[in-house]
Amino acid sequence: QQIVAMVCSDPPVGRSRWTVKLITQETIRRRIVSKVGRETIRILLKSHDLKPWREKMWCIPELNREYIERMEEVLDIYEQPYNPKGPVVCLDEKPIQLHASIRAPIPATEPGQIARKDYEYKRCGTANVFAAVEPKSGTHITIATKNRKGKEFAKFIHRVSRKYPSANTIHLVMDNLNTHTEKSLLDFYGKRKGKAIWHRFSIHYTPKH
């Protein structure tokens, strides 16, 4: 009971979470028992269904009026039945690291043999990947760019627009990144073309945070 109570409390100063090794050390240091092994601690944790090294992350801001309105708007648009004249598209971007192999991989030459490759790699900078997904039709648009600045966002939005030439409007769900605005299109394409592209979309911003 003392060990379980210890594990359910905060770990020692300087540690972010409990591990089996740390629990074993602290159990002895705090003189709960004079001697104990890691396997005993593991069995104890398993019998109480405790996994202190796991943690869940979330960010729940204040549930104010703006948050609830945006949340309900996004949920409502997700519930709509599939409509090719008003597709629901989700957009996001992700930075990625570019790696190159230093040594050529060794291919498998016989049945049952495992191909091998060296664990070392060369860093070749970073890039960005834009992705737009229409879940109810299985459509997805993906493109790699040097960065995620407004210019690249504007070009990607235009690409998404061209994907749905017969749509009356394209419901676009995305987050509140500062480039996810009409201004990015106006700055890159000019006022006339930028507005024409932007007005093909019905924008639905997710709640902040």
Short mmCIF file of C-alpha atoms in Angstrom, two decimals:
data_model
loop_
_atom_site.label_atom_id
_atom_site.label_comp_id
_atom_site.label_asym_id
_atom_site.label_seq_id
_atom_site.Cartn_x
_atom_site.Cartn_y
_atom_site.Cartn_z
CA GLN A 1 0.00 0.00 0.00
CA GLN A 2 2.85 2.38 0.78
CA ILE A 3 4.49 1.71 -2.57
CA VAL A 4 1.21 2.24 -4.43
CA ALA A 5 0.63 5.49 -2.52
CA MET A 6 4.14 6.63 -3.41
CA VAL A 7 3.65 5.88 -7.09
CA CYS A 8 0.36 7.81 -7.08
CA SER A 9 2.16 10.91 -5.78
CA ASP A 10 4.57 13.23 -7.58
CA PRO A 11 7.99 11.80 -8.49
CA PRO A 12 11.12 13.12 -6.76
CA VAL A 13 12.38 16.60 -7.61
CA GLY A 14 14.19 16.59 -10.93
CA ARG A 15 12.18 13.64 -12.31
CA SER A 16 9.24 14.06 -14.67
CA ARG A 17 7.66 10.64 -14.07
CA TRP A 18 8.04 7.35 -12.23
CA THR A 19 9.88 4.42 -13.81
CA VAL A 20 10.26 0.87 -12.50
CA LYS A 21 13.92 1.56 -11.72
CA LEU A 22 13.11 4.79 -9.89
CA ILE A 23 10.30 3.14 -7.88
CA THR A 24 12.69 0.37 -6.85
CA GLN A 25 15.32 2.87 -5.72
CA GLU A 26 12.87 5.10 -3.85
CA THR A 27 11.21 2.14 -2.12
CA ILE A 28 14.55 1.23 -0.57
CA ARG A 29 15.68 4.82 0.06
CA ARG A 30 12.45 5.60 1.94
CA ARG A 31 12.87 2.39 3.94
CA ILE A 32 9.49 1.00 2.93
CA VAL A 33 11.35 -2.30 2.56
CA SER A 34 15.04 -3.11 2.99
CA LYS A 35 15.37 -4.97 -0.30
CA VAL A 36 13.24 -5.33 -3.44
CA GLY A 37 13.80 -6.19 -7.08
CA ARG A 38 12.46 -4.59 -10.24
CA GLU A 39 10.43 -7.68 -11.12
CA THR A 40 8.58 -7.45 -7.80
CA ILE A 41 7.78 -3.81 -8.52
CA ARG A 42 6.66 -4.69 -12.04
CA ILE A 43 4.27 -7.37 -10.74
CA LEU A 44 2.94 -4.97 -8.09
CA LEU A 45 2.21 -2.29 -10.69
CA LYS A 46 0.59 -4.82 -13.00
CA SER A 47 -1.68 -6.18 -10.26
CA HIS A 48 -2.94 -2.65 -9.55
CA ASP A 49 -3.10 -1.70 -13.25
CA LEU A 50 -0.70 1.21 -12.68
CA LYS A 51 1.38 2.69 -15.51
CA PRO A 52 2.99 5.79 -13.99
CA TRP A 53 5.28 6.35 -17.00
CA ARG A 54 2.27 7.05 -19.21
CA GLU A 55 0.70 10.46 -19.49
CA LYS A 56 -2.03 12.08 -21.54
CA MET A 57 -1.72 15.59 -22.89
CA TRP A 58 -4.53 17.99 -23.56
CA CYS A 59 -5.13 21.72 -23.63
CA ILE A 60 -8.57 22.83 -22.55
CA PRO A 61 -8.92 26.60 -22.45
CA GLU A 62 -11.76 28.45 -20.84
CA LEU A 63 -15.03 27.24 -22.38
CA ASN A 64 -16.21 30.70 -23.32
CA ARG A 65 -18.85 31.63 -25.87
CA GLU A 66 -16.40 31.82 -28.80
CA TYR A 67 -14.94 28.38 -28.04
CA ILE A 68 -18.35 26.70 -27.80
CA GLU A 69 -19.69 28.39 -30.96
CA ARG A 70 -16.67 27.30 -33.02
CA MET A 71 -16.77 23.79 -31.59
CA GLU A 72 -20.45 23.37 -32.40
CA GLU A 73 -19.97 24.83 -35.89
CA VAL A 74 -17.20 22.34 -36.71
CA LEU A 75 -19.18 19.40 -35.27
CA ASP A 76 -22.27 20.44 -37.25
CA ILE A 77 -20.35 20.64 -40.51
CA TYR A 78 -18.81 17.19 -39.86
CA GLU A 79 -22.30 15.71 -39.40
CA GLN A 80 -23.55 16.86 -42.78
CA PRO A 81 -24.10 14.06 -45.33
CA TYR A 82 -21.75 13.81 -48.28
CA ASN A 83 -22.47 16.50 -50.86
CA PRO A 84 -20.24 16.86 -53.94
CA LYS A 85 -21.58 20.40 -54.41
CA GLY A 86 -20.46 21.33 -50.89
CA PRO A 87 -17.51 19.09 -49.93
CA VAL A 88 -16.09 19.28 -46.41
CA VAL A 89 -12.31 19.50 -46.52
CA CYS A 90 -9.91 19.55 -43.55
CA LEU A 91 -6.58 21.34 -44.00
CA ASP A 92 -3.39 21.33 -41.98
CA GLU A 93 0.37 21.47 -42.41
CA LYS A 94 3.32 19.72 -40.77
CA PRO A 95 7.05 20.48 -40.65
CA ILE A 96 9.32 17.53 -41.43
CA GLN A 97 13.07 16.82 -41.30
CA LEU A 98 14.81 15.75 -44.49
CA HIS A 99 17.23 12.82 -44.13
CA ALA A 100 19.56 11.13 -46.60
CA SER A 101 21.23 7.73 -46.26
CA ILE A 102 24.99 7.75 -45.80
CA ARG A 103 25.50 4.15 -46.90
CA ALA A 104 23.52 2.21 -49.46
CA PRO A 105 21.06 -0.32 -47.97
CA ILE A 106 21.75 -4.04 -48.37
CA PRO A 107 18.75 -5.68 -50.10
CA ALA A 108 17.38 -9.11 -49.26
CA THR A 109 18.67 -11.61 -51.83
CA GLU A 110 16.95 -14.77 -50.60
CA PRO A 111 13.44 -15.65 -49.40
CA GLY A 112 13.07 -15.02 -45.66
CA GLN A 113 16.10 -12.77 -45.52
CA ILE A 114 15.72 -9.32 -43.95
CA ALA A 115 16.88 -6.25 -45.82
CA ARG A 116 19.39 -4.14 -43.87
CA LYS A 117 20.27 -0.48 -43.75
CA ASP A 118 22.65 1.61 -41.70
CA TYR A 119 21.16 3.62 -38.84
CA GLU A 120 23.23 6.73 -39.60
CA TYR A 121 21.77 9.46 -41.78
CA LYS A 122 22.62 12.92 -43.06
CA ARG A 123 20.48 15.92 -42.12
CA CYS A 124 19.37 17.84 -45.21
CA GLY A 125 17.32 20.63 -43.68
CA THR A 126 13.57 20.86 -43.20
CA ALA A 127 10.45 21.16 -45.33
CA ASN A 128 6.70 21.52 -44.89
CA VAL A 129 3.85 19.28 -45.99
CA PHE A 130 0.38 20.69 -46.69
CA ALA A 131 -2.49 18.20 -46.57
CA ALA A 132 -6.17 18.65 -47.39
CA VAL A 133 -8.47 15.69 -46.74
CA GLU A 134 -12.13 15.16 -47.63
CA PRO A 135 -12.92 12.14 -45.41
CA LYS A 136 -16.36 11.32 -46.82
CA SER A 137 -15.09 10.89 -50.38
CA GLY A 138 -11.61 9.60 -49.61
CA THR A 139 -10.04 12.52 -51.48
CA HIS A 140 -6.74 13.92 -50.27
CA ILE A 141 -4.33 16.50 -51.63
CA THR A 142 -0.75 16.56 -50.37
CA ILE A 143 2.14 18.77 -51.42
CA ALA A 144 5.60 19.46 -50.02
CA THR A 145 6.86 23.05 -49.82
CA LYS A 146 9.96 24.79 -48.49
CA ASN A 147 7.97 26.45 -45.72
CA ARG A 148 4.42 27.24 -44.59
CA LYS A 149 4.40 30.96 -45.24
CA GLY A 150 1.43 32.84 -46.66
CA LYS A 151 2.68 32.49 -50.24
CA GLU A 152 2.76 28.69 -50.01
CA PHE A 153 -0.62 28.61 -48.26
CA ALA A 154 -2.14 30.72 -51.04
CA LYS A 155 -0.83 28.38 -53.75
CA PHE A 156 -2.11 25.33 -51.89
CA ILE A 157 -5.55 26.87 -51.41
CA HIS A 158 -5.70 27.54 -55.15
CA ARG A 159 -4.80 23.89 -55.79
CA VAL A 160 -7.63 22.75 -53.50
CA SER A 161 -10.03 25.10 -55.28
CA ARG A 162 -9.15 23.61 -58.68
CA LYS A 163 -9.81 20.12 -57.30
CA TYR A 164 -13.54 20.96 -56.98
CA PRO A 165 -14.47 22.94 -60.14
CA SER A 166 -18.19 22.09 -59.94
CA ALA A 167 -18.67 22.76 -56.20
CA ASN A 168 -20.95 25.63 -55.18
CA THR A 169 -18.82 26.11 -52.07
CA ILE A 170 -16.00 24.21 -50.38
CA HIS A 171 -16.36 23.93 -46.61
CA LEU A 172 -12.81 24.32 -45.31
CA VAL A 173 -12.01 23.35 -41.71
CA MET A 174 -8.63 24.57 -40.43
CA ASP A 175 -6.91 26.02 -37.39
CA ASN A 176 -6.10 29.63 -36.55
CA LEU A 177 -2.58 29.93 -37.95
CA ASN A 178 -1.89 33.55 -38.88
CA THR A 179 -1.40 32.65 -42.57
CA HIS A 180 -4.82 30.95 -42.82
CA THR A 181 -6.53 34.14 -43.94
CA GLU A 182 -7.74 35.90 -47.07
CA LYS A 183 -4.78 38.29 -46.79
CA SER A 184 -2.35 35.54 -47.82
CA LEU A 185 -4.20 35.16 -51.14
CA LEU A 186 -4.56 38.90 -51.71
CA ASP A 187 -0.83 39.44 -51.12
CA PHE A 188 0.18 36.69 -53.54
CA TYR A 189 -2.48 36.75 -56.28
CA GLY A 190 -3.67 40.34 -56.02
CA LYS A 191 -7.05 41.65 -54.91
CA ARG A 192 -9.20 40.41 -57.81
CA LYS A 193 -7.91 36.85 -58.18
CA GLY A 194 -7.25 36.43 -54.47
CA LYS A 195 -10.85 37.31 -53.56
CA ALA A 196 -12.22 35.08 -56.30
CA ILE A 197 -10.32 32.07 -54.94
CA TRP A 198 -11.08 32.81 -51.27
CA HIS A 199 -14.80 33.26 -51.90
CA ARG A 200 -15.05 29.73 -53.27
CA PHE A 201 -14.64 28.55 -49.68
CA SER A 202 -16.83 28.60 -46.58
CA ILE A 203 -14.27 28.87 -43.78
CA HIS A 204 -14.77 27.05 -40.47
CA TYR A 205 -12.04 27.76 -37.91
CA THR A 206 -11.50 25.29 -35.11
CA PRO A 207 -11.62 26.59 -31.51
CA LYS A 208 -8.40 28.28 -30.43
CA HIS A 209 -5.92 26.10 -28.52
#
